[in-house]
Coordinates of C-alpha atoms in Angstrom, one line a residue:
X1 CA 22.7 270.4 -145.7
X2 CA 24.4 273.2 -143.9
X3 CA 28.4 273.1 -144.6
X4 CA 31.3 274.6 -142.5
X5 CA 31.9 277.2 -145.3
X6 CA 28.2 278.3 -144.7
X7 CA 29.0 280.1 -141.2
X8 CA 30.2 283.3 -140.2
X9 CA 32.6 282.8 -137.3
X10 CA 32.8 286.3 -135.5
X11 CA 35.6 286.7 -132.8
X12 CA 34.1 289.1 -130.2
X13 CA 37.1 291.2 -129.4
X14 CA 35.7 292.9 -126.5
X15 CA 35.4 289.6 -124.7
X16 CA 38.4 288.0 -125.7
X17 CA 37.9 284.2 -126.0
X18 CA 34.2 284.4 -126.7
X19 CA 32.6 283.6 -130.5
X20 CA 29.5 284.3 -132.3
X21 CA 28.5 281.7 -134.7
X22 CA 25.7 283.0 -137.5
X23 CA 24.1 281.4 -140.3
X24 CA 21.2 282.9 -142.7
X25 CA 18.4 280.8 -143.9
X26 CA 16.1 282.4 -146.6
X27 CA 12.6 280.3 -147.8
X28 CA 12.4 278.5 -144.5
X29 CA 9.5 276.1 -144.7
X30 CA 9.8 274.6 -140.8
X31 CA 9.4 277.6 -138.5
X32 CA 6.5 276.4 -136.6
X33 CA 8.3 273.6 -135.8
X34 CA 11.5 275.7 -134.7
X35 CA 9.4 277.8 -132.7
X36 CA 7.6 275.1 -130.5
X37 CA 11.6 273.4 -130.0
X38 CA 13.0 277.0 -129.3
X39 CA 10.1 277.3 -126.4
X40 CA 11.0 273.6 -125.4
X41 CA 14.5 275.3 -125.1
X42 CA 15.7 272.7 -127.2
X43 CA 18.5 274.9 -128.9
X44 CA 21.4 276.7 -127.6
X45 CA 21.0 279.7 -130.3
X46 CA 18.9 282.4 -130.9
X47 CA 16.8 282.4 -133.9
X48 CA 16.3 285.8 -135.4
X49 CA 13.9 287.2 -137.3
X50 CA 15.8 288.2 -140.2
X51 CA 13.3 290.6 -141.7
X52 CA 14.1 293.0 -138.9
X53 CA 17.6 292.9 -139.4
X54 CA 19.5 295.9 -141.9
X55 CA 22.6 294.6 -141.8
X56 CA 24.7 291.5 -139.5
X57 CA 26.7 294.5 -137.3
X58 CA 23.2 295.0 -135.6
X59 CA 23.8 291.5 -134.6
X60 CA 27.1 292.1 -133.4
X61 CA 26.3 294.8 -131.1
X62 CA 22.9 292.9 -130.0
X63 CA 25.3 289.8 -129.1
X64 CA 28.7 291.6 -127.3
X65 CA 25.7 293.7 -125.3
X66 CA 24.1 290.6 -124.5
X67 CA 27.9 288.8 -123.6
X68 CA 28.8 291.3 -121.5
X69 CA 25.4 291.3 -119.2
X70 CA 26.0 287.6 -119.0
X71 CA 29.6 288.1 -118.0
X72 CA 28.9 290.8 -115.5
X73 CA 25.6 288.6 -114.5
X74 CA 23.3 291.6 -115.0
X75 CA 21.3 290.0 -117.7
X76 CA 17.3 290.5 -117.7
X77 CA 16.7 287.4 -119.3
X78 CA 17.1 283.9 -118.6
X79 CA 19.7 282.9 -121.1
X80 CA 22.3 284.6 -122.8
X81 CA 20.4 283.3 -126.5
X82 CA 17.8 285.3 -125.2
X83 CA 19.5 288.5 -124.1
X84 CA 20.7 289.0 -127.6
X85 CA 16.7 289.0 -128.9
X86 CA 15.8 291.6 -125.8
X87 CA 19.1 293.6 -126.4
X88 CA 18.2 293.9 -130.2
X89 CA 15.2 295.7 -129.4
X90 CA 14.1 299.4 -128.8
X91 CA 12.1 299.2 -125.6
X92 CA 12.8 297.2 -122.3
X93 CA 9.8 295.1 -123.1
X94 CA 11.1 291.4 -123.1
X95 CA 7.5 290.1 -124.8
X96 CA 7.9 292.6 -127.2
X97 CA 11.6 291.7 -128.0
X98 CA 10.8 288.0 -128.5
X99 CA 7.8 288.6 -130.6
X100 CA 9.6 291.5 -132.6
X101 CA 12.9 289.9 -133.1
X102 CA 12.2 286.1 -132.8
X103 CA 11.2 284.4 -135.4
X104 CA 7.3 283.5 -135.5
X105 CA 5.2 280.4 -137.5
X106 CA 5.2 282.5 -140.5
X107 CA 9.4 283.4 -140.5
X108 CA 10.8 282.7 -144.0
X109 CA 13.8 284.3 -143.6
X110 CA 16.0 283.7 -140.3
X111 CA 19.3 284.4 -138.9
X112 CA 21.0 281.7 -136.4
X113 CA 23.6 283.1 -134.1
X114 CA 25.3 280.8 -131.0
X115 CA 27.9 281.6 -128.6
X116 CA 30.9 279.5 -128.4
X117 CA 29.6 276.4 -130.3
X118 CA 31.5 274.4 -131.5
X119 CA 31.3 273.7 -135.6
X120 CA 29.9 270.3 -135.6
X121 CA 27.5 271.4 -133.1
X122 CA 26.2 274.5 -134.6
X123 CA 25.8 272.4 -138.0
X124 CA 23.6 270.1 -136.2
X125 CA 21.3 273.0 -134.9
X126 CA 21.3 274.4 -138.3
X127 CA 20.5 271.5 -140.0
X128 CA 17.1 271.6 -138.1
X129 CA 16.2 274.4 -140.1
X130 CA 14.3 273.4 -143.9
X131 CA 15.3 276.0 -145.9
X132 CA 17.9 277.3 -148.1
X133 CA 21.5 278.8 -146.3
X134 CA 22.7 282.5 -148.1
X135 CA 25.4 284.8 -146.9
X136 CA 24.8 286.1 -143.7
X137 CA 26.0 289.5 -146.0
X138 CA 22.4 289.2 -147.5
X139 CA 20.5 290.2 -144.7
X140 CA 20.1 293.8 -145.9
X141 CA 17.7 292.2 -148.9
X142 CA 15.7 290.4 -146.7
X143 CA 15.1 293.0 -144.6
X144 CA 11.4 295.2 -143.9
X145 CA 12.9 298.7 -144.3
X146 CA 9.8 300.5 -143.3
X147 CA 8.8 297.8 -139.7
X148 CA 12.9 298.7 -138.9
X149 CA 12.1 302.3 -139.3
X150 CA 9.1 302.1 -137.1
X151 CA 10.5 299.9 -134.4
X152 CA 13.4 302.0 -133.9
X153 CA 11.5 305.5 -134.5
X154 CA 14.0 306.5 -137.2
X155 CA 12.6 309.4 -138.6
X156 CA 13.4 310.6 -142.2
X157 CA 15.8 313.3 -141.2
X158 CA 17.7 311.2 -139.5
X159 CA 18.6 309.0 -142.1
X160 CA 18.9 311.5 -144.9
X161 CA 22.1 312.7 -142.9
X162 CA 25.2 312.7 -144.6
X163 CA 27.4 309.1 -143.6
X164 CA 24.0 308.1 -141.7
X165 CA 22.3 304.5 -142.8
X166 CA 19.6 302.5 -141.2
X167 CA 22.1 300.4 -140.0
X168 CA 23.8 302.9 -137.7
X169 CA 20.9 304.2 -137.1
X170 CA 19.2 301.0 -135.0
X171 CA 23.2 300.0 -133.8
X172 CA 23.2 303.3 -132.2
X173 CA 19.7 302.8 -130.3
X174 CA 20.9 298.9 -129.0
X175 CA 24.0 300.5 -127.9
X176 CA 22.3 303.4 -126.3
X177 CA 18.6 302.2 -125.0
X178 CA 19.7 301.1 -121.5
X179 CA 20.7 304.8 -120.7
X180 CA 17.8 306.4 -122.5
X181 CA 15.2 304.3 -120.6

Protein backbone atom coordinates (compact mmCIF):
# COMPACT_ATOMS: atom_id res chain seq x y z
CA UNK A 1 0.00 0.00 0.00
CA UNK A 2 1.40 3.29 -1.12
CA UNK A 3 1.62 5.82 1.98
CA UNK A 4 1.82 9.71 1.85
CA UNK A 5 5.43 9.58 3.08
CA UNK A 6 6.14 7.45 0.00
CA UNK A 7 5.88 10.60 -2.54
CA UNK A 8 8.14 13.18 -3.66
CA UNK A 9 6.13 16.41 -3.88
CA UNK A 10 8.26 18.74 -6.21
CA UNK A 11 7.15 22.44 -6.35
CA UNK A 12 7.90 23.59 -9.94
CA UNK A 13 9.27 26.99 -9.34
CA UNK A 14 9.28 28.10 -12.78
CA UNK A 15 5.56 27.79 -12.99
CA UNK A 16 4.60 28.99 -9.73
CA UNK A 17 1.51 27.09 -8.39
CA UNK A 18 2.10 24.00 -10.36
CA UNK A 19 3.37 20.46 -8.65
CA UNK A 20 4.98 17.28 -9.76
CA UNK A 21 3.96 14.28 -7.78
CA UNK A 22 6.56 11.08 -8.24
CA UNK A 23 6.62 7.80 -6.78
CA UNK A 24 9.22 4.82 -7.65
CA UNK A 25 8.06 1.24 -7.86
CA UNK A 26 10.84 -1.45 -8.17
CA UNK A 27 9.70 -5.46 -8.85
CA UNK A 28 6.49 -4.42 -10.52
CA UNK A 29 4.63 -7.59 -11.36
CA UNK A 30 1.34 -5.75 -13.11
CA UNK A 31 2.75 -3.77 -16.05
CA UNK A 32 0.79 -5.29 -18.74
CA UNK A 33 -2.02 -4.43 -17.10
CA UNK A 34 -0.90 -0.74 -16.51
CA UNK A 35 0.02 -0.47 -19.94
CA UNK A 36 -3.44 -1.60 -21.54
CA UNK A 37 -5.23 1.19 -18.69
CA UNK A 38 -2.51 3.91 -19.62
CA UNK A 39 -3.69 3.36 -23.56
CA UNK A 40 -7.43 3.33 -22.18
CA UNK A 41 -6.20 6.72 -20.74
CA UNK A 42 -7.37 5.58 -17.67
CA UNK A 43 -4.66 7.51 -15.54
CA UNK A 44 -3.86 11.08 -15.20
CA UNK A 45 0.15 10.36 -14.79
CA UNK A 46 2.85 9.37 -16.77
CA UNK A 47 4.35 6.10 -16.13
CA UNK A 48 8.07 6.04 -16.76
CA UNK A 49 10.28 3.64 -17.52
CA UNK A 50 12.67 3.80 -14.82
CA UNK A 51 15.45 1.94 -16.33
CA UNK A 52 16.06 4.95 -18.57
CA UNK A 53 16.18 7.25 -15.93
CA UNK A 54 20.05 8.38 -14.19
CA UNK A 55 18.73 10.37 -11.78
CA UNK A 56 14.90 12.19 -10.74
CA UNK A 57 16.38 15.93 -12.02
CA UNK A 58 15.99 14.38 -15.63
CA UNK A 59 12.42 14.12 -14.63
CA UNK A 60 12.27 17.58 -13.50
CA UNK A 61 13.44 19.13 -16.50
CA UNK A 62 11.33 16.46 -18.72
CA UNK A 63 8.14 17.78 -16.66
CA UNK A 64 8.73 21.92 -16.36
CA UNK A 65 9.55 21.45 -20.34
CA UNK A 66 6.51 19.58 -20.76
CA UNK A 67 4.45 22.35 -18.25
CA UNK A 68 5.52 25.07 -20.02
CA UNK A 69 4.41 23.75 -23.68
CA UNK A 70 1.13 23.00 -22.06
CA UNK A 71 0.91 26.56 -20.57
CA UNK A 72 2.03 28.23 -23.70
CA UNK A 73 -0.38 25.56 -25.66
CA UNK A 74 2.50 24.56 -27.91
CA UNK A 75 2.58 20.98 -26.79
CA UNK A 76 3.10 18.14 -29.63
CA UNK A 77 1.26 15.77 -27.80
CA UNK A 78 -2.13 15.24 -26.67
CA UNK A 79 -1.80 15.47 -22.99
CA UNK A 80 0.47 17.11 -20.80
CA UNK A 81 1.35 13.26 -19.07
CA UNK A 82 2.45 12.60 -22.38
CA UNK A 83 4.64 15.63 -23.18
CA UNK A 84 6.81 14.77 -20.30
CA UNK A 85 7.54 11.01 -22.04
CA UNK A 86 8.20 12.89 -25.61
CA UNK A 87 10.16 15.77 -23.92
CA UNK A 88 12.37 13.14 -22.01
CA UNK A 89 13.52 11.89 -25.20
CA UNK A 90 16.45 12.59 -27.66
CA UNK A 91 14.75 12.78 -31.05
CA UNK A 92 11.29 14.52 -32.03
CA UNK A 93 9.98 10.99 -32.60
CA UNK A 94 6.76 10.75 -30.41
CA UNK A 95 6.55 6.61 -31.09
CA UNK A 96 9.90 6.44 -30.17
CA UNK A 97 9.50 8.52 -26.90
CA UNK A 98 6.53 6.43 -25.71
CA UNK A 99 8.27 3.14 -26.49
CA UNK A 100 11.72 4.41 -25.11
CA UNK A 101 10.52 6.11 -22.02
CA UNK A 102 7.08 4.48 -21.27
CA UNK A 103 7.00 1.65 -19.50
CA UNK A 104 6.34 -1.65 -21.69
CA UNK A 105 4.75 -5.45 -20.48
CA UNK A 106 8.01 -6.39 -19.34
CA UNK A 107 8.77 -2.83 -16.98
CA UNK A 108 9.86 -3.90 -13.43
CA UNK A 109 11.06 -0.84 -12.38
CA UNK A 110 8.78 2.36 -12.89
CA UNK A 111 8.56 5.96 -11.94
CA UNK A 112 4.97 7.66 -11.47
CA UNK A 113 4.93 11.36 -11.91
CA UNK A 114 1.42 13.61 -11.96
CA UNK A 115 0.83 17.20 -12.19
CA UNK A 116 -1.18 18.86 -9.61
CA UNK A 117 -2.83 15.79 -7.94
CA UNK A 118 -4.02 15.88 -5.16
CA UNK A 119 -2.52 13.26 -2.35
CA UNK A 120 -5.39 10.99 -2.01
CA UNK A 121 -5.72 10.96 -5.59
CA UNK A 122 -2.27 10.15 -6.66
CA UNK A 123 -2.30 7.26 -3.82
CA UNK A 124 -5.17 5.84 -5.56
CA UNK A 125 -3.26 5.78 -9.05
CA UNK A 126 -0.29 4.39 -7.30
CA UNK A 127 -1.93 1.83 -5.58
CA UNK A 128 -2.78 0.30 -9.03
CA UNK A 129 0.66 -0.50 -9.41
CA UNK A 130 1.81 -4.35 -7.74
CA UNK A 131 5.07 -3.81 -6.76
CA UNK A 132 7.18 -2.57 -4.08
CA UNK A 133 7.51 1.64 -3.45
CA UNK A 134 11.56 2.81 -3.01
CA UNK A 135 12.91 6.35 -2.89
CA UNK A 136 12.41 8.09 -5.90
CA UNK A 137 16.53 8.89 -4.86
CA UNK A 138 17.08 5.22 -6.03
CA UNK A 139 16.51 5.63 -9.57
CA UNK A 140 20.26 5.90 -10.33
CA UNK A 141 20.49 1.91 -9.31
CA UNK A 142 17.78 0.93 -11.39
CA UNK A 143 19.02 2.56 -14.17
CA UNK A 144 20.57 0.88 -17.86
CA UNK A 145 23.74 3.02 -17.92
CA UNK A 146 24.85 1.80 -21.27
CA UNK A 147 20.71 2.10 -23.26
CA UNK A 148 21.01 5.96 -21.55
CA UNK A 149 24.40 6.34 -23.11
CA UNK A 150 23.13 5.24 -26.46
CA UNK A 151 19.83 6.96 -26.53
CA UNK A 152 21.32 10.16 -25.73
CA UNK A 153 24.62 9.59 -27.95
CA UNK A 154 26.80 10.37 -24.92
CA UNK A 155 30.14 9.51 -25.96
CA UNK A 156 32.96 8.61 -23.47
CA UNK A 157 34.75 11.90 -23.60
CA UNK A 158 31.99 13.51 -22.76
CA UNK A 159 31.46 12.08 -19.57
CA UNK A 160 34.95 11.63 -18.48
CA UNK A 161 34.98 15.54 -18.21
CA UNK A 162 35.78 17.02 -15.09
CA UNK A 163 32.06 17.98 -12.93
CA UNK A 164 30.31 16.10 -16.05
CA UNK A 165 27.78 12.98 -15.06
CA UNK A 166 25.37 11.10 -17.08
CA UNK A 167 22.89 12.96 -15.49
CA UNK A 168 23.80 16.37 -16.80
CA UNK A 169 24.66 14.90 -19.67
CA UNK A 170 20.88 13.67 -20.89
CA UNK A 171 19.33 16.98 -18.71
CA UNK A 172 21.40 19.00 -21.05
CA UNK A 173 20.02 17.25 -24.40
CA UNK A 174 16.03 17.48 -22.98
CA UNK A 175 16.75 21.01 -22.33
CA UNK A 176 18.44 21.62 -25.61
CA UNK A 177 16.83 19.11 -28.31
CA UNK A 178 14.13 21.54 -29.57
CA UNK A 179 16.85 23.90 -30.83
CA UNK A 180 19.21 21.37 -32.14
CA UNK A 181 16.50 19.70 -34.28
Amino acid sequence: MVKFEDIKVVDMELQPGHSLSLCMFVDVTNAAELRAAILRQSYEAAFINALMIADEFQILVAANKALHSNLKGSMTTKGLHTEVLFCLAASKSIADALSTFGISDQSKSIVIAAFDTKPDKFIEIASSVHGTVVPLSTVSTSCDVEKIKKVYKIAPAELSMPGSSLTDCAACRIAVRDAIY
